[in-house]
PDB file of C-alpha atoms in Angstrom:
ATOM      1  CA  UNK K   1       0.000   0.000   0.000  1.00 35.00           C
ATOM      2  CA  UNK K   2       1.443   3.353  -1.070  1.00 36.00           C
ATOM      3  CA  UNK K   3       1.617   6.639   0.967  1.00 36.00           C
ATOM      4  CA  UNK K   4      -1.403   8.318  -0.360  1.00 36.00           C
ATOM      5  CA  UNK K   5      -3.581   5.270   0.182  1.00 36.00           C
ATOM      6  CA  UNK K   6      -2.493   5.103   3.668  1.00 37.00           C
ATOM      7  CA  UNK K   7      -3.668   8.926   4.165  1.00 35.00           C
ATOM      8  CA  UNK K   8      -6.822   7.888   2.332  1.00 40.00           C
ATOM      9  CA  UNK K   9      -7.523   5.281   4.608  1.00 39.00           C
ATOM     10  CA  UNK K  10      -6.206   6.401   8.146  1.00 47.00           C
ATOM     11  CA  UNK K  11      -9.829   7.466   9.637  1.00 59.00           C
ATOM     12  CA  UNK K  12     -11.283   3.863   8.656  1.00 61.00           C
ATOM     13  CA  UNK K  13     -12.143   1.418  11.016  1.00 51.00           C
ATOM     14  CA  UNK K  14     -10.895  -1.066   8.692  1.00 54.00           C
ATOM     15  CA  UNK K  15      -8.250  -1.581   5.492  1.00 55.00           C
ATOM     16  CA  UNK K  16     -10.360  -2.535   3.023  1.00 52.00           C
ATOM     17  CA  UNK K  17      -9.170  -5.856   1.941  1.00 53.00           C
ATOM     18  CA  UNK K  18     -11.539  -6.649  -1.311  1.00 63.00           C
ATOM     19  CA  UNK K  19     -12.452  -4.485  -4.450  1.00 66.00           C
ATOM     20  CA  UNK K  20     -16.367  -4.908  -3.006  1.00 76.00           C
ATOM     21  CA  UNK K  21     -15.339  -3.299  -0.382  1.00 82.00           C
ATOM     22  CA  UNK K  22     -12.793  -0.160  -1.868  1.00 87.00           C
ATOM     23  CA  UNK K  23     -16.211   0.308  -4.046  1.00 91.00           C
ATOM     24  CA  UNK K  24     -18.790   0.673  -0.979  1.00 92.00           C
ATOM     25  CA  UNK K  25     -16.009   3.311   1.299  1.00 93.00           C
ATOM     26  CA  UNK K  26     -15.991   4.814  -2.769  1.00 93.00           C
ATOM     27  CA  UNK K  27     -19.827   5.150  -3.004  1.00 96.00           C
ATOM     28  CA  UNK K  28     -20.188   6.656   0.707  1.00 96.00           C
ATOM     29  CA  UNK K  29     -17.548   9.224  -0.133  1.00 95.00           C
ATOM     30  CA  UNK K  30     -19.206  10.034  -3.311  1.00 95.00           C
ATOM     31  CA  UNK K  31     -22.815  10.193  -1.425  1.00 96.00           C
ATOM     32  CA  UNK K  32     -21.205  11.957   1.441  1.00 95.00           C
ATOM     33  CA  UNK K  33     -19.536  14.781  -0.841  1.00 94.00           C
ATOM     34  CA  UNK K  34     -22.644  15.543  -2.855  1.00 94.00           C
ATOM     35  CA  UNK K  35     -24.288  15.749   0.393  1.00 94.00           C
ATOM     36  CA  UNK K  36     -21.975  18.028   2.235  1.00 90.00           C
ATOM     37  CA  UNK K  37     -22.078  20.293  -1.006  1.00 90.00           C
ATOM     38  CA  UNK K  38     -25.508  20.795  -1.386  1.00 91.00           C
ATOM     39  CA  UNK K  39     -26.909  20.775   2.670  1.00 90.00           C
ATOM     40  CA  UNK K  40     -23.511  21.834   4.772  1.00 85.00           C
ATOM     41  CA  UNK K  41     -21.783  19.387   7.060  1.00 85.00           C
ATOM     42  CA  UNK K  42     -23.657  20.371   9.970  1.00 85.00           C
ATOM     43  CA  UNK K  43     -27.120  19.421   8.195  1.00 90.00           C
ATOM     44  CA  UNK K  44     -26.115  15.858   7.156  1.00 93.00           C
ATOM     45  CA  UNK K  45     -25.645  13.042   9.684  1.00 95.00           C
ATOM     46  CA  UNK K  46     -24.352   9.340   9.135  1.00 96.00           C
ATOM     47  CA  UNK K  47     -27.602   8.485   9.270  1.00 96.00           C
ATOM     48  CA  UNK K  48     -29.063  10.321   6.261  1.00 97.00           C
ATOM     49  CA  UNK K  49     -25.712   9.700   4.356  1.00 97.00           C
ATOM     50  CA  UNK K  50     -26.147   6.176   4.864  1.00 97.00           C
ATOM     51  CA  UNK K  51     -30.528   6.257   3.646  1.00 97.00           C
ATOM     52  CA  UNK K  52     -28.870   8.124   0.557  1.00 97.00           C
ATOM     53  CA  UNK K  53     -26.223   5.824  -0.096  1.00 96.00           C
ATOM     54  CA  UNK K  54     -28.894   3.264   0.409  1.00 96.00           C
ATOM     55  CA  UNK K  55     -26.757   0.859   2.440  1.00 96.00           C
ATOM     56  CA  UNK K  56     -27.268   0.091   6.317  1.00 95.00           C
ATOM     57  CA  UNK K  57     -26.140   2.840   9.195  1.00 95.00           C
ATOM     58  CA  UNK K  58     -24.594  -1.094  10.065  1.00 94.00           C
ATOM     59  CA  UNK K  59     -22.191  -0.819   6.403  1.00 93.00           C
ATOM     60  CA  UNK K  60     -21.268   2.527   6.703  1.00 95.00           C
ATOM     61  CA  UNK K  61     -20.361   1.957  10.588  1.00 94.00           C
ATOM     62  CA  UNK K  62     -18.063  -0.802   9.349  1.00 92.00           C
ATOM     63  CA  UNK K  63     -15.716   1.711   7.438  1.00 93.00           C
ATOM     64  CA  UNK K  64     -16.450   4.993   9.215  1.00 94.00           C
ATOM     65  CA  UNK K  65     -17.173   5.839  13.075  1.00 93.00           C
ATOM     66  CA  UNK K  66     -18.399   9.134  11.837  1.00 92.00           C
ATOM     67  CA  UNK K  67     -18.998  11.599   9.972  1.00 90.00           C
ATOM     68  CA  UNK K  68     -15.923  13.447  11.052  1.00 87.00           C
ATOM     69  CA  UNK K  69     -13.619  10.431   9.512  1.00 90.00           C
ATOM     70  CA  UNK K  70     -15.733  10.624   6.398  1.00 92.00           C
ATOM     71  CA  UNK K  71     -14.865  13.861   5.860  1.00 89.00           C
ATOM     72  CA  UNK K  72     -11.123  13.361   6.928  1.00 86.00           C
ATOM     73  CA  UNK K  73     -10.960  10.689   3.667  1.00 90.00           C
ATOM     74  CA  UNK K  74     -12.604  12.723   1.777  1.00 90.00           C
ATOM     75  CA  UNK K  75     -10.069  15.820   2.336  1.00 88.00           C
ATOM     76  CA  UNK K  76      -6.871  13.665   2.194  1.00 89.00           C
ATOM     77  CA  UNK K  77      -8.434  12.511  -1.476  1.00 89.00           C
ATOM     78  CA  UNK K  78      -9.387  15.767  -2.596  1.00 89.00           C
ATOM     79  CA  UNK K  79      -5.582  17.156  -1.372  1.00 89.00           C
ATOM     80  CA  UNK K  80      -4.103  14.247  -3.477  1.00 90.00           C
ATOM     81  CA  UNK K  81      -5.665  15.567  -6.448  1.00 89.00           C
ATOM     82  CA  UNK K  82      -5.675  19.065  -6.270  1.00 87.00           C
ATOM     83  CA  UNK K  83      -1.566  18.858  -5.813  1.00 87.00           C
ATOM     84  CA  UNK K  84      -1.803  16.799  -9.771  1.00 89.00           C
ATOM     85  CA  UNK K  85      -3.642  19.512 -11.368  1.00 87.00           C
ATOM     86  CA  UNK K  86      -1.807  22.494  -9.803  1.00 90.00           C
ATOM     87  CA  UNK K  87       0.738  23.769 -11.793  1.00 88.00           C
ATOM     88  CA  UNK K  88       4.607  23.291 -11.928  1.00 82.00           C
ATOM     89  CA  UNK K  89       6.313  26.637 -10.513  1.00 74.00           C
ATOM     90  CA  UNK K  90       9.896  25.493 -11.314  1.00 80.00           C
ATOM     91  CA  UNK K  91      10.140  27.087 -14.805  1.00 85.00           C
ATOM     92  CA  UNK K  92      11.335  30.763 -13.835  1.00 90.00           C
ATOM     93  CA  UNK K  93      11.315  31.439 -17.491  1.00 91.00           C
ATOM     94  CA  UNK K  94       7.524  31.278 -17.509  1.00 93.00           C
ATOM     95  CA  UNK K  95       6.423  34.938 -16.292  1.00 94.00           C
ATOM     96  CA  UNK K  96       4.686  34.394 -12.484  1.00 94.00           C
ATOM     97  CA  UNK K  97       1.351  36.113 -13.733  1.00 96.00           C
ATOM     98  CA  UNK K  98       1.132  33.352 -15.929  1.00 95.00           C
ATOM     99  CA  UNK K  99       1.697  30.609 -13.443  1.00 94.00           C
ATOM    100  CA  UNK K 100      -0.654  32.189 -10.469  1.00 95.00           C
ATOM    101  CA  UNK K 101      -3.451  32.849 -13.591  1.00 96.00           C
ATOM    102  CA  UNK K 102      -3.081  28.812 -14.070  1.00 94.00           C
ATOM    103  CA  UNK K 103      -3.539  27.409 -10.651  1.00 93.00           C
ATOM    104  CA  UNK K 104      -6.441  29.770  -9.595  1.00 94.00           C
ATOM    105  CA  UNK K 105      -8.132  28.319 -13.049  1.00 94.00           C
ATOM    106  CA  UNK K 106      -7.125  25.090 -11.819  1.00 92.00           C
ATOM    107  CA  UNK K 107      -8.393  25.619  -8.134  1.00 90.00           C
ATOM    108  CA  UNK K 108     -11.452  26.892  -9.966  1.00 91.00           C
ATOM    109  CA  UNK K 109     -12.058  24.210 -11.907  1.00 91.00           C
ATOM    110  CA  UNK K 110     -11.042  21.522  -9.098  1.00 89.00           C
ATOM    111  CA  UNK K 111     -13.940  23.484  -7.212  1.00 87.00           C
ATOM    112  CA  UNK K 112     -16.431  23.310  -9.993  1.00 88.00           C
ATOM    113  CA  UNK K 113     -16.022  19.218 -10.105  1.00 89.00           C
ATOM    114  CA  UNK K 114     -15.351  18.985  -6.487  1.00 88.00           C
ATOM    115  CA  UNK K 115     -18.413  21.265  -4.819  1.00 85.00           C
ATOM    116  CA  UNK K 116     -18.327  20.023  -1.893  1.00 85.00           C
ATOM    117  CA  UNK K 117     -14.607  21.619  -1.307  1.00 80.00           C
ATOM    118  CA  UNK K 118     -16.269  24.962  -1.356  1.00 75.00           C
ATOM    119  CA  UNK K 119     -18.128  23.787   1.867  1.00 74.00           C
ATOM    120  CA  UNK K 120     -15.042  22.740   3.246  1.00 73.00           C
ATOM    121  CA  UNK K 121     -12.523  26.387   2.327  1.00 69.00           C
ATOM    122  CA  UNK K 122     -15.708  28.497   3.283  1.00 63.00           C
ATOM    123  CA  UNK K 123     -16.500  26.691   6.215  1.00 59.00           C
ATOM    124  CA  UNK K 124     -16.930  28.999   9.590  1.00 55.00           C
ATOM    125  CA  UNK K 125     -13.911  28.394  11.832  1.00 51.00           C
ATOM    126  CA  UNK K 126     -16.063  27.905  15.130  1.00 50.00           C
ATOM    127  CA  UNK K 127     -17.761  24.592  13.094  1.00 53.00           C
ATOM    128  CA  UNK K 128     -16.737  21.227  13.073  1.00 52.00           C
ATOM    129  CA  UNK K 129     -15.291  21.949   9.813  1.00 55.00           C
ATOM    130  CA  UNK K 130     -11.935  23.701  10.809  1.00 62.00           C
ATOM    131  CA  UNK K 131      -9.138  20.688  10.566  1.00 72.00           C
ATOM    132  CA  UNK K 132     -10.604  20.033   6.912  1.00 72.00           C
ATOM    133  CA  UNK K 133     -10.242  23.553   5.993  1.00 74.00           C
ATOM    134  CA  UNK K 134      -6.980  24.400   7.585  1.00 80.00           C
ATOM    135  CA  UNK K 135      -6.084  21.500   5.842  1.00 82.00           C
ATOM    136  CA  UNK K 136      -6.633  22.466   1.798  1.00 83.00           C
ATOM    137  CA  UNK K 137      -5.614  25.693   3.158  1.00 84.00           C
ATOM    138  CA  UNK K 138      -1.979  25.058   3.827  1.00 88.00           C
ATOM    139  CA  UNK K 139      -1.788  22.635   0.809  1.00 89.00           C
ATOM    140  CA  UNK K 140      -2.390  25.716  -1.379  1.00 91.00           C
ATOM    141  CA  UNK K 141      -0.043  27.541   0.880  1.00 93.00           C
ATOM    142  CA  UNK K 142       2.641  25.599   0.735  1.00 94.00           C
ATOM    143  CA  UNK K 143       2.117  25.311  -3.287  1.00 94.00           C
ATOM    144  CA  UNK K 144       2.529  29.804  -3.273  1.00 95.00           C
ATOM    145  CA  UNK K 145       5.350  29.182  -0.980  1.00 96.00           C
ATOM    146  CA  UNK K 146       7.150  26.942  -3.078  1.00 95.00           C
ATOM    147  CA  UNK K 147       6.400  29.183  -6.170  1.00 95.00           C
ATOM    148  CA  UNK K 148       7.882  32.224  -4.659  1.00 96.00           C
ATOM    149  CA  UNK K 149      11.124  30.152  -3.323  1.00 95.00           C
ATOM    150  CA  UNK K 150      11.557  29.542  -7.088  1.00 95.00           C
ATOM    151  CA  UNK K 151      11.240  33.567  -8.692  1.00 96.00           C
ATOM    152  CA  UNK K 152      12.283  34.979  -5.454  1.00 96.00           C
ATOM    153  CA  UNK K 153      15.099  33.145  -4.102  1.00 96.00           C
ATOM    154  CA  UNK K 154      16.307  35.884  -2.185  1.00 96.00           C
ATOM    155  CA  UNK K 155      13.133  35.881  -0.113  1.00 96.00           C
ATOM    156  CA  UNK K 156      13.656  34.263   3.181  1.00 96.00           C
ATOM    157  CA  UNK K 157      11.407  31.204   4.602  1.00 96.00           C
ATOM    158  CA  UNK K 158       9.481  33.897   7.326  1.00 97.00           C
ATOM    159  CA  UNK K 159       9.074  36.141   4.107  1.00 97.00           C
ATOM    160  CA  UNK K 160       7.076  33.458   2.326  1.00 97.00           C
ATOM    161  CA  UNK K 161       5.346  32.481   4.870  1.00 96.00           C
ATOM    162  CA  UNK K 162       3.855  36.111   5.503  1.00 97.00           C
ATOM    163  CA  UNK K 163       3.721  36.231   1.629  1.00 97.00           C
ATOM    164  CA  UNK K 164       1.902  33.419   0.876  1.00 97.00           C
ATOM    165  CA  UNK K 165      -0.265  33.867   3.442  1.00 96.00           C
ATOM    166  CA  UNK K 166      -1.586  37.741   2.373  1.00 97.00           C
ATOM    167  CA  UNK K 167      -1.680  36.280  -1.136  1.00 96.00           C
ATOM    168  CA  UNK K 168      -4.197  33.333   0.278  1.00 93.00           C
ATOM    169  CA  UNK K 169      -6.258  36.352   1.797  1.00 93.00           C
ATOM    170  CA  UNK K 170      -6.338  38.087  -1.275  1.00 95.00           C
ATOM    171  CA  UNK K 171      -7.324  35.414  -3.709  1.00 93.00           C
ATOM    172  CA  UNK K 172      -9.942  34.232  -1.415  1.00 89.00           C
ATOM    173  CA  UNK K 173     -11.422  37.756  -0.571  1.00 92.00           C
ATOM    174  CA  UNK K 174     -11.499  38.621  -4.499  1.00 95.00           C
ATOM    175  CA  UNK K 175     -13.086  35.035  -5.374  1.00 92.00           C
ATOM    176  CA  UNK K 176     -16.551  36.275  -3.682  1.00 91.00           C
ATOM    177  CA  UNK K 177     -16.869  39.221  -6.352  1.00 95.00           C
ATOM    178  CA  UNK K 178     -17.774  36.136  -8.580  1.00 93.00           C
ATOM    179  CA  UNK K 179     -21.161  35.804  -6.237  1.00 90.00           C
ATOM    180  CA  UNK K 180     -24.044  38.157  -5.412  1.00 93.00           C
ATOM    181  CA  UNK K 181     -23.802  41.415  -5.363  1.00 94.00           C
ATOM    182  CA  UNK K 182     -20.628  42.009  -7.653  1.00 95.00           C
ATOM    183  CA  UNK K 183     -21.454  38.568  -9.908  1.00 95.00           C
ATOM    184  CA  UNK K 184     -18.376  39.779 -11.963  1.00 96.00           C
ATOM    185  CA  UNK K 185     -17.606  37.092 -14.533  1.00 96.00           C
ATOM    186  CA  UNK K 186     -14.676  34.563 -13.732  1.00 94.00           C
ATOM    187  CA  UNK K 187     -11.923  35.094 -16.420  1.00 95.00           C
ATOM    188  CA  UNK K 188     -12.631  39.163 -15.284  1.00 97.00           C
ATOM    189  CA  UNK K 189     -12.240  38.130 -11.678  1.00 97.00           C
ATOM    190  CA  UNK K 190      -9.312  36.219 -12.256  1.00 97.00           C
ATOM    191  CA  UNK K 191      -7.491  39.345 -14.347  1.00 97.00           C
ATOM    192  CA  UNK K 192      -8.389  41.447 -11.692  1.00 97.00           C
ATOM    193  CA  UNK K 193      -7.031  38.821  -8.742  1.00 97.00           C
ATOM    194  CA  UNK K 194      -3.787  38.231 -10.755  1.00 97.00           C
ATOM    195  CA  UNK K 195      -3.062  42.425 -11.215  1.00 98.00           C
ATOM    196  CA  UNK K 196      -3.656  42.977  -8.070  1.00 97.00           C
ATOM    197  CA  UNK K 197      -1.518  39.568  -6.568  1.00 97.00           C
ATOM    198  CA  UNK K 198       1.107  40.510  -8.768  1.00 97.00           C
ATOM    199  CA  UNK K 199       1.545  44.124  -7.705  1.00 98.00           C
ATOM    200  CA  UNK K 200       1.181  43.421  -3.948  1.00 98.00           C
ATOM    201  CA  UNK K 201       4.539  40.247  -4.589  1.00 97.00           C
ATOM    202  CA  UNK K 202       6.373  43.226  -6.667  1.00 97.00           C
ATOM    203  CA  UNK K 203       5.683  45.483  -3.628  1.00 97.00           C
ATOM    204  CA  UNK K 204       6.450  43.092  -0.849  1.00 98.00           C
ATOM    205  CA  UNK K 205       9.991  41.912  -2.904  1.00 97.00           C
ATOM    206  CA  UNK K 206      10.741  44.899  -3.449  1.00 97.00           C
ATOM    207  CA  UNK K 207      11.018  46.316   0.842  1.00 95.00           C
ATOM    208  CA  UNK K 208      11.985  42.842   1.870  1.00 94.00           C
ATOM    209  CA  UNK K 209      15.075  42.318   0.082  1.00 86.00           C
TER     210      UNK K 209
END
């Protein structure tokens, strides 16, 4: 078993030993997402997962104590696949505009198949939600972090840290003027998020080294 499917499988009750049974933890994950997506963690208990899933509370029980270790698996999966689509950052000759234009498509998109992650990234800290959410967070971190090791080698690692994290804040604060009342349209969004990300990395090189 390889390191990712150990993460995916950490909050089971048990390994799943047969292909019947990698296919029923599959289907509650898949019932369990669409769930989470469209009523909010809070509103959906193991119960009602299971009645949708239509398999005993008994068969879910087997795999998952709760609803907490269902969404545990479920983040560890959808951190696995998020770090495939984001982009490589190790090609300096590609300008950074173009490489932070990519990955908040690709977080977009990632979003748009995966709704239920926008539960999770939007999720009120004071919920039950906040270990999921920190989680993705500092995956996507991590990814700016790397990316500005690579341009800005100069920077140093308390620099990044403080970088990455204001440019988090920003692309997440400017992501809501795709919703109610601003409903700007996404590729204008994402122009304006990447002028204004840009500028604020130019400024913050620029008194830090």
């Amino acid at each position: 078993m390889g390191k990712s499917e150990k993460m995916h499988t950490q909050s089971l009750r048990h390994q799943p030993q047969q292909a019947r049974s990698h296919a029923t933890i599959q289907h509650i994950l898949d019932v369990a997402a669409k769930l989470y997506a469209e009523k909010g963690f809070d509103n959906v208990s193991t119960n009602y997962i299971a009645k949708q899933a239509k398999i005993s509370v008994g068969s879910l029980y087997r795999f998952f104590p709760n609803k907490e270790a269902i969404l545990s698996t479920l983040v560890d999966h959808y951190i696995d696949t998020l770090k495939t689509v984001l982009p490589t950052s190790d090609n300096v000759d590609i300008p950074m505009a173009d490489v932070a234009r990519l990955m908040i498509k690709s977080v977009l998109g990632f979003r748009q198949k995966h709704p239920a992650m926008s539960q999770i990234m939007g999720a009120p800290y004071e919920n039950h939600m906040p270990q999921a959410a920190m989680q993705m967070h500092l995956t996507l971190k991590a990814w700016i972090e790397e990316t500005l090791s690579n341009y800005y080698p100069e920077l140093g690692e308390q620099d990044r840290y403080l970088c990455a994290a204001a440019s988090m804040g920003m692309v997440r604060g400017m992501l809501g003027m795709m919703q109610p009342p601003d409903k700007i349209a996404p590729d204008q969004t994402i122009d304006e998020i990447v002028t204004a990300l840009m500028a604020y990395v130019d400024a913050f090189v620029s008194r830090s080294t």
